Structures are given as structure tokens and as C-alpha cells.
Amino acid sequence: EHIWEGVSSATTRSRPIINTRDEPHADAERFRRLHVIVGDSNMSEYATYVKVGATSILLRMLEDPGTVLRDLTLENPIRAIREISHDLTCRRKVRLANGREVSALDIQSEYLTRALRFRDTHGLSPQEDRALDMWEHCLKGLESDPMSLDRECDWVAKHQLIEAYRQRHALPLGHPKVGLLDLQYHDVNRERGLYYRLEARDRMERVIDEAAVTEAVNRPPGTTRARLRGEFIRRAKERRRDFTVDWVHLK
């Protein structure tokens, strides 16, 4: 509901699927920036892993001159996003630019099939390999019964949570308490966030353990700008010095 354009340089107003602002903040001879800003605000580690992993695999296929993908250009991407997001069955048809009508499952299955072939011929990194298997698992679940993915997919987990609450309190979908529940699922405060309650009760699939999370928070990879930023801030605080840090500058 918050996406209004296919491609744009904007990020907050008239929010697009792909933002064209190319700011790699790195060696421009080696790196470019692809800013894909459409998508769910996932809490599920599983969903995030699949989302990022599938995108990585698709980009590799697009960059490979020997890989040819079918043209699945949507006639109206913004309308299609809304129609798909409103459909809990994942089978609603959307129109392609060539006039054909396909479902989100049809599109995903086509890309998955090509990705599986790509793995056989080109190989993938261990992380991409894992993401591909998880992607395949999700599509099989969506094909047979979307509600079976309540441990993997945020929207399924949240749907079941909201429906149980509505039935228990006899509330309509538009009730303010239901809207609050929707927001609370995504609260990143571990004391308030409903996702974390499900996680604590072992009702959501984990991809990494807490020790790895703590390590990543406190010790960024040594070859990244994040490590330099963190070290700069730590030293400045030790010396009680004022500092300013952004994506480009340390002062």
C-alpha cells in the first residue's frame, strides 16, 4: 500500500519499487548500488534469509550472459503488488505486459526452476545454496497450504495471531485494537514485540543463534566501514570528544 512507482529517485515520497540513487560509498570501479526498497518489514529470520538469498541468486543469473530468463514484465507493477498482497491464497492472477495472466506462485515457480538449473551448472555459495532450498520449501508450502508456513512467513504468523485475537474478543478486522496488534508484531523492542514472544515460545524458525547475533552486533566484520566507524566512536567516547558520524564522514 506504500509503493507508488516502479522506478524513482525518491525514497519517502512517491516510494518506488527500485530507488535509482546509486551511492555505493565504496570503490565505484568495483561496486554499484542496487537499492530495492519494496518488500515486507520482515521480522522472521527465515523470510529475510530467503528474500535476500533469492535476490542474490537472481542477480547472479541476470549478470550471467548464458542464462536467459522468460519475460515476466508486469503490465502494471504497482497494481499487481496490491492485488497480490491482498490475496491469501497466492493464486490471484495478474496481467503481464504481453497480455498473459499468471499468479505470484507462477512467477516465483518460474524463477525457482531457473535458479535450480543455475545451481546445477554454475554452483552457488553455501549461503545461496541454503537460501535456495528454503525458497523451494516455501513455494511448496504456498502451493499446498499457505497457512502451513506459520513458522517461516511473517504474514502467515501474523494472520493467525490476529484471527485468534479477533475470534477471542469478537472484533471486526478494522477495530483499532486489531490495528495495534498488527503494529506490535513488528515492534523491535524485545519486551513489547509480539514476534519475539512467538520466537521465545519456539513458534518461529530461527536461522542463526543468539550468540552469532550478539557477536555481529558487537564485532562488525574487520574489512568493513562498520568496523572503522565503531572503532572511531569507541575511541572518541573514551576520550570524551565530540564526534559526528554519517555514511561518508567521520569528524
mmCIF file of C-alpha atoms in Angstrom:
data_model
loop_
_atom_site.group_PDB
_atom_site.id
_atom_site.type_symbol
_atom_site.label_atom_id
_atom_site.label_comp_id
_atom_site.label_asym_id
_atom_site.label_seq_id
_atom_site.Cartn_x
_atom_site.Cartn_y
_atom_site.Cartn_z
ATOM 1 C CA GLU A 1 0.000 0.000 0.000
ATOM 2 C CA HIS A 2 3.001 2.309 0.353
ATOM 3 C CA ILE A 3 4.536 1.767 -3.101
ATOM 4 C CA TRP A 4 3.575 4.241 -5.829
ATOM 5 C CA GLU A 5 6.129 3.940 -8.640
ATOM 6 C CA GLY A 6 8.193 1.275 -10.374
ATOM 7 C CA VAL A 7 11.484 3.177 -10.500
ATOM 8 C CA SER A 8 12.276 6.549 -8.938
ATOM 9 C CA SER A 9 14.985 8.543 -7.185
ATOM 10 C CA ALA A 10 12.608 9.184 -4.271
ATOM 11 C CA THR A 11 12.606 7.100 -1.091
ATOM 12 C CA THR A 12 9.945 8.544 1.199
ATOM 13 C CA ARG A 13 7.597 10.483 -1.053
ATOM 14 C CA SER A 14 6.163 8.567 -4.020
ATOM 15 C CA ARG A 15 8.019 5.497 -2.809
ATOM 16 C CA PRO A 16 9.173 3.217 -5.683
ATOM 17 C CA ILE A 17 9.976 -0.479 -6.071
ATOM 18 C CA ILE A 18 13.571 0.340 -7.033
ATOM 19 C CA ASN A 19 15.359 3.507 -5.976
ATOM 20 C CA THR A 20 17.823 4.742 -8.588
ATOM 21 C CA ARG A 21 20.143 6.639 -6.260
ATOM 22 C CA ASP A 22 23.486 4.936 -6.952
ATOM 23 C CA GLU A 23 25.558 5.532 -3.812
ATOM 24 C CA PRO A 24 27.808 2.526 -3.172
ATOM 25 C CA HIS A 25 30.018 4.504 -0.734
ATOM 26 C CA ALA A 26 32.818 2.209 -1.873
ATOM 27 C CA ASP A 27 35.184 1.748 -4.813
ATOM 28 C CA ALA A 28 32.922 2.698 -7.734
ATOM 29 C CA GLU A 29 35.118 0.678 -10.093
ATOM 30 C CA ARG A 30 34.187 -2.486 -8.205
ATOM 31 C CA PHE A 31 30.811 -1.839 -6.606
ATOM 32 C CA ARG A 32 27.494 -0.311 -7.571
ATOM 33 C CA ARG A 33 24.377 0.107 -5.501
ATOM 34 C CA LEU A 34 21.056 -1.596 -6.262
ATOM 35 C CA HIS A 35 18.513 -0.126 -3.872
ATOM 36 C CA VAL A 36 15.426 -2.368 -3.799
ATOM 37 C CA ILE A 37 13.117 -0.743 -1.269
ATOM 38 C CA VAL A 38 9.916 -2.674 -1.862
ATOM 39 C CA GLY A 39 9.016 -5.587 0.381
ATOM 40 C CA ASP A 40 7.697 -6.578 3.773
ATOM 41 C CA SER A 41 9.213 -5.278 7.005
ATOM 42 C CA ASN A 42 10.153 -8.805 7.949
ATOM 43 C CA MET A 43 10.774 -9.931 11.499
ATOM 44 C CA SER A 44 11.226 -13.590 10.561
ATOM 45 C CA GLU A 45 14.866 -14.578 10.131
ATOM 46 C CA TYR A 46 13.720 -17.265 7.718
ATOM 47 C CA ALA A 47 11.794 -14.849 5.492
ATOM 48 C CA THR A 48 14.649 -12.342 5.488
ATOM 49 C CA TYR A 49 17.176 -15.031 4.562
ATOM 50 C CA VAL A 50 15.030 -16.233 1.662
ATOM 51 C CA LYS A 51 14.326 -12.687 0.459
ATOM 52 C CA VAL A 52 17.966 -11.631 0.387
ATOM 53 C CA GLY A 53 19.223 -15.005 -0.840
ATOM 54 C CA ALA A 54 16.730 -15.268 -3.706
ATOM 55 C CA THR A 55 17.574 -11.710 -4.796
ATOM 56 C CA SER A 56 21.285 -12.528 -4.763
ATOM 57 C CA ILE A 57 20.738 -15.630 -6.902
ATOM 58 C CA LEU A 58 18.520 -13.769 -9.370
ATOM 59 C CA LEU A 59 21.124 -11.020 -9.771
ATOM 60 C CA ARG A 60 23.775 -13.628 -10.498
ATOM 61 C CA MET A 61 21.555 -15.127 -13.184
ATOM 62 C CA LEU A 62 20.866 -11.709 -14.714
ATOM 63 C CA GLU A 63 24.595 -10.985 -14.895
ATOM 64 C CA ASP A 64 25.393 -14.337 -16.497
ATOM 65 C CA PRO A 65 25.385 -13.979 -20.318
ATOM 66 C CA GLY A 66 24.491 -17.638 -20.782
ATOM 67 C CA THR A 67 21.340 -17.517 -18.657
ATOM 68 C CA VAL A 68 18.149 -16.470 -20.439
ATOM 69 C CA LEU A 69 15.067 -15.713 -18.352
ATOM 70 C CA ARG A 70 11.496 -15.567 -19.610
ATOM 71 C CA ASP A 71 9.992 -12.101 -19.910
ATOM 72 C CA LEU A 72 7.656 -11.769 -16.939
ATOM 73 C CA THR A 73 7.339 -7.982 -17.076
ATOM 74 C CA LEU A 74 4.137 -6.894 -15.353
ATOM 75 C CA GLU A 75 1.662 -4.679 -17.179
ATOM 76 C CA ASN A 76 1.184 -2.558 -14.056
ATOM 77 C CA PRO A 77 3.643 -3.462 -11.263
ATOM 78 C CA ILE A 78 2.042 -1.178 -8.658
ATOM 79 C CA ARG A 79 -1.440 -2.570 -9.193
ATOM 80 C CA ALA A 80 -0.033 -6.107 -9.201
ATOM 81 C CA ILE A 81 1.679 -5.559 -5.836
ATOM 82 C CA ARG A 82 -1.619 -4.509 -4.286
ATOM 83 C CA GLU A 83 -3.591 -7.363 -5.834
ATOM 84 C CA ILE A 84 -1.031 -9.941 -4.719
ATOM 85 C CA SER A 85 -0.722 -8.537 -1.200
ATOM 86 C CA HIS A 86 -4.498 -8.769 -0.709
ATOM 87 C CA ASP A 87 -4.639 -12.429 -1.774
ATOM 88 C CA LEU A 88 -4.067 -15.004 0.983
ATOM 89 C CA THR A 89 -4.313 -17.911 -1.474
ATOM 90 C CA CYS A 90 -1.341 -16.715 -3.598
ATOM 91 C CA ARG A 91 -3.300 -17.734 -6.710
ATOM 92 C CA ARG A 92 -4.806 -14.458 -7.874
ATOM 93 C CA LYS A 93 -3.873 -13.728 -11.475
ATOM 94 C CA VAL A 94 -2.078 -10.553 -12.509
ATOM 95 C CA ARG A 95 -1.556 -9.364 -16.072
ATOM 96 C CA LEU A 96 1.837 -9.343 -17.760
ATOM 97 C CA ALA A 97 2.897 -6.771 -20.335
ATOM 98 C CA ASN A 98 2.391 -9.392 -23.075
ATOM 99 C CA GLY A 99 -1.238 -9.913 -22.028
ATOM 100 C CA ARG A 100 -0.793 -13.255 -20.259
ATOM 101 C CA GLU A 101 -2.237 -13.689 -16.789
ATOM 102 C CA VAL A 102 -0.229 -15.501 -14.121
ATOM 103 C CA SER A 103 -0.231 -15.811 -10.346
ATOM 104 C CA ALA A 104 2.534 -14.810 -7.940
ATOM 105 C CA LEU A 105 3.149 -18.534 -7.461
ATOM 106 C CA ASP A 106 3.558 -18.995 -11.215
ATOM 107 C CA ILE A 107 6.160 -16.219 -11.347
ATOM 108 C CA GLN A 108 8.043 -17.476 -8.303
ATOM 109 C CA SER A 109 7.990 -21.064 -9.573
ATOM 110 C CA GLU A 110 9.451 -19.982 -12.912
ATOM 111 C CA TYR A 111 12.328 -18.167 -11.224
ATOM 112 C CA LEU A 112 12.884 -21.027 -8.778
ATOM 113 C CA THR A 113 13.101 -23.570 -11.611
ATOM 114 C CA ARG A 114 15.692 -21.436 -13.409
ATOM 115 C CA ALA A 115 17.609 -20.941 -10.147
ATOM 116 C CA LEU A 116 17.748 -24.696 -9.520
ATOM 117 C CA ARG A 117 19.163 -25.211 -13.012
ATOM 118 C CA PHE A 118 21.646 -22.396 -12.441
ATOM 119 C CA ARG A 119 22.882 -24.091 -9.273
ATOM 120 C CA ASP A 120 23.442 -27.337 -11.169
ATOM 121 C CA THR A 121 25.503 -25.641 -13.880
ATOM 122 C CA HIS A 122 27.235 -22.782 -12.074
ATOM 123 C CA GLY A 123 27.198 -23.626 -8.393
ATOM 124 C CA LEU A 124 26.260 -21.298 -5.548
ATOM 125 C CA SER A 125 27.824 -20.085 -2.335
ATOM 126 C CA PRO A 126 26.873 -22.039 0.822
ATOM 127 C CA GLN A 127 24.590 -19.182 1.878
ATOM 128 C CA GLU A 128 22.879 -19.001 -1.515
ATOM 129 C CA ASP A 129 22.578 -22.776 -1.605
ATOM 130 C CA ARG A 130 20.808 -22.754 1.739
ATOM 131 C CA ALA A 131 18.546 -19.888 0.691
ATOM 132 C CA LEU A 132 17.568 -21.737 -2.491
ATOM 133 C CA ASP A 133 16.473 -24.810 -0.524
ATOM 134 C CA MET A 134 14.499 -22.615 1.874
ATOM 135 C CA TRP A 135 12.911 -20.789 -1.071
ATOM 136 C CA GLU A 136 11.844 -24.108 -2.586
ATOM 137 C CA HIS A 137 10.388 -25.200 0.766
ATOM 138 C CA CYS A 138 8.325 -22.006 0.984
ATOM 139 C CA LEU A 139 6.924 -22.330 -2.530
ATOM 140 C CA LYS A 140 5.903 -25.932 -1.883
ATOM 141 C CA GLY A 141 4.130 -24.774 1.264
ATOM 142 C CA LEU A 142 2.369 -21.926 -0.532
ATOM 143 C CA GLU A 143 1.287 -24.335 -3.254
ATOM 144 C CA SER A 144 -0.244 -26.874 -0.866
ATOM 145 C CA ASP A 145 -1.373 -24.751 2.100
ATOM 146 C CA PRO A 146 -0.085 -21.219 2.762
ATOM 147 C CA MET A 147 -1.194 -21.404 6.399
ATOM 148 C CA SER A 148 1.281 -24.252 6.965
ATOM 149 C CA LEU A 149 4.128 -21.713 6.814
ATOM 150 C CA ASP A 150 3.289 -20.062 10.135
ATOM 151 C CA ARG A 151 6.836 -20.748 11.411
ATOM 152 C CA GLU A 152 8.546 -19.248 8.369
ATOM 153 C CA CYS A 153 6.412 -16.433 6.947
ATOM 154 C CA ASP A 154 5.581 -13.288 8.896
ATOM 155 C CA TRP A 155 2.299 -12.683 7.118
ATOM 156 C CA VAL A 156 1.029 -16.178 7.957
ATOM 157 C CA ALA A 157 2.135 -15.987 11.595
ATOM 158 C CA LYS A 158 0.587 -12.528 11.958
ATOM 159 C CA HIS A 159 -2.628 -13.573 10.219
ATOM 160 C CA GLN A 160 -3.108 -16.482 12.605
ATOM 161 C CA LEU A 161 -2.292 -14.292 15.604
ATOM 162 C CA ILE A 162 -4.777 -11.612 14.566
ATOM 163 C CA GLU A 163 -7.539 -14.061 13.658
ATOM 164 C CA ALA A 164 -7.221 -15.840 17.018
ATOM 165 C CA TYR A 165 -7.402 -12.481 18.825
ATOM 166 C CA ARG A 166 -10.403 -11.336 16.791
ATOM 167 C CA GLN A 167 -12.328 -14.531 17.470
ATOM 168 C CA ARG A 168 -11.478 -14.445 21.163
ATOM 169 C CA HIS A 169 -12.743 -10.868 21.546
ATOM 170 C CA ALA A 170 -15.347 -10.785 18.730
ATOM 171 C CA LEU A 171 -13.692 -7.832 16.995
ATOM 172 C CA PRO A 172 -14.011 -6.714 13.360
ATOM 173 C CA LEU A 173 -10.874 -6.515 11.243
ATOM 174 C CA GLY A 174 -10.950 -2.712 11.252
ATOM 175 C CA HIS A 175 -11.024 -2.362 15.042
ATOM 176 C CA PRO A 176 -8.224 -0.153 16.495
ATOM 177 C CA LYS A 177 -7.072 -2.962 18.788
ATOM 178 C CA VAL A 178 -6.533 -5.184 15.756
ATOM 179 C CA GLY A 179 -4.525 -2.419 14.088
ATOM 180 C CA LEU A 180 -2.402 -2.078 17.221
ATOM 181 C CA LEU A 181 -1.779 -5.827 17.213
ATOM 182 C CA ASP A 182 -0.628 -5.553 13.600
ATOM 183 C CA LEU A 183 1.927 -2.897 14.590
ATOM 184 C CA GLN A 184 3.024 -4.681 17.770
ATOM 185 C CA TYR A 185 4.064 -7.721 15.783
ATOM 186 C CA HIS A 186 6.803 -5.607 14.174
ATOM 187 C CA ASP A 187 7.914 -3.770 17.331
ATOM 188 C CA VAL A 188 11.698 -4.243 17.544
ATOM 189 C CA ASN A 189 11.607 -3.821 21.325
ATOM 190 C CA ARG A 190 12.074 -7.365 22.579
ATOM 191 C CA GLU A 191 9.886 -6.673 25.610
ATOM 192 C CA ARG A 192 6.914 -5.466 23.542
ATOM 193 C CA GLY A 193 7.260 -7.053 20.120
ATOM 194 C CA LEU A 194 4.795 -9.875 19.507
ATOM 195 C CA TYR A 195 7.176 -11.562 17.084
ATOM 196 C CA TYR A 196 9.696 -12.027 19.888
ATOM 197 C CA ARG A 197 7.033 -13.641 22.061
ATOM 198 C CA LEU A 198 6.381 -16.182 19.327
ATOM 199 C CA GLU A 199 10.122 -16.690 18.940
ATOM 200 C CA ALA A 200 10.547 -17.240 22.692
ATOM 201 C CA ARG A 201 7.852 -19.929 22.551
ATOM 202 C CA ASP A 202 9.674 -21.678 19.685
ATOM 203 C CA ARG A 203 6.906 -20.843 17.233
ATOM 204 C CA MET A 204 9.182 -19.216 14.626
ATOM 205 C CA GLU A 205 12.039 -20.805 12.704
ATOM 206 C CA ARG A 206 15.496 -19.471 13.538
ATOM 207 C CA VAL A 207 18.309 -19.178 11.019
ATOM 208 C CA ILE A 208 21.101 -18.094 13.350
ATOM 209 C CA ASP A 209 21.609 -18.447 17.100
ATOM 210 C CA GLU A 210 21.721 -15.676 19.683
ATOM 211 C CA ALA A 211 25.482 -15.983 20.155
ATOM 212 C CA ALA A 212 26.003 -15.150 16.478
ATOM 213 C CA VAL A 213 23.621 -12.183 16.754
ATOM 214 C CA THR A 214 25.483 -10.795 19.771
ATOM 215 C CA GLU A 215 28.812 -11.261 18.002
ATOM 216 C CA ALA A 216 27.565 -9.406 14.922
ATOM 217 C CA VAL A 217 26.184 -6.519 16.985
ATOM 218 C CA ASN A 218 29.382 -6.021 18.957
ATOM 219 C CA ARG A 219 32.042 -7.003 16.440
ATOM 220 C CA PRO A 220 31.475 -5.993 12.803
ATOM 221 C CA PRO A 221 33.492 -7.719 10.051
ATOM 222 C CA GLY A 222 37.062 -6.438 10.071
ATOM 223 C CA THR A 223 37.129 -5.400 6.404
ATOM 224 C CA THR A 224 34.033 -3.176 6.537
ATOM 225 C CA ARG A 225 33.356 0.517 7.077
ATOM 226 C CA ALA A 226 31.201 -0.514 10.040
ATOM 227 C CA ARG A 227 34.283 -1.657 11.933
ATOM 228 C CA LEU A 228 36.089 1.641 11.283
ATOM 229 C CA ARG A 229 33.019 3.638 12.338
ATOM 230 C CA GLY A 230 32.581 1.615 15.505
ATOM 231 C CA GLU A 231 36.236 1.912 16.458
ATOM 232 C CA PHE A 232 36.169 5.668 15.810
ATOM 233 C CA ILE A 233 33.110 6.130 18.043
ATOM 234 C CA ARG A 234 34.573 3.951 20.801
ATOM 235 C CA ARG A 235 37.848 5.889 20.876
ATOM 236 C CA ALA A 236 36.041 9.247 20.796
ATOM 237 C CA LYS A 237 33.866 8.264 23.752
ATOM 238 C CA GLU A 238 36.885 7.041 25.708
ATOM 239 C CA ARG A 239 38.461 10.482 25.277
ATOM 240 C CA ARG A 240 35.171 12.332 25.850
ATOM 241 C CA ARG A 241 35.447 14.026 22.474
ATOM 242 C CA ASP A 242 32.524 15.309 20.407
ATOM 243 C CA PHE A 243 32.089 13.472 17.132
ATOM 244 C CA THR A 244 29.898 13.301 14.044
ATOM 245 C CA VAL A 245 29.473 10.135 12.003
ATOM 246 C CA ASP A 246 27.476 9.509 8.832
ATOM 247 C CA TRP A 247 27.686 7.177 5.825
ATOM 248 C CA VAL A 248 30.602 9.120 4.344
ATOM 249 C CA HIS A 249 32.396 11.151 7.011
ATOM 250 C CA LEU A 250 33.972 10.724 10.448
ATOM 251 C CA LYS A 251 34.585 14.013 12.289
#
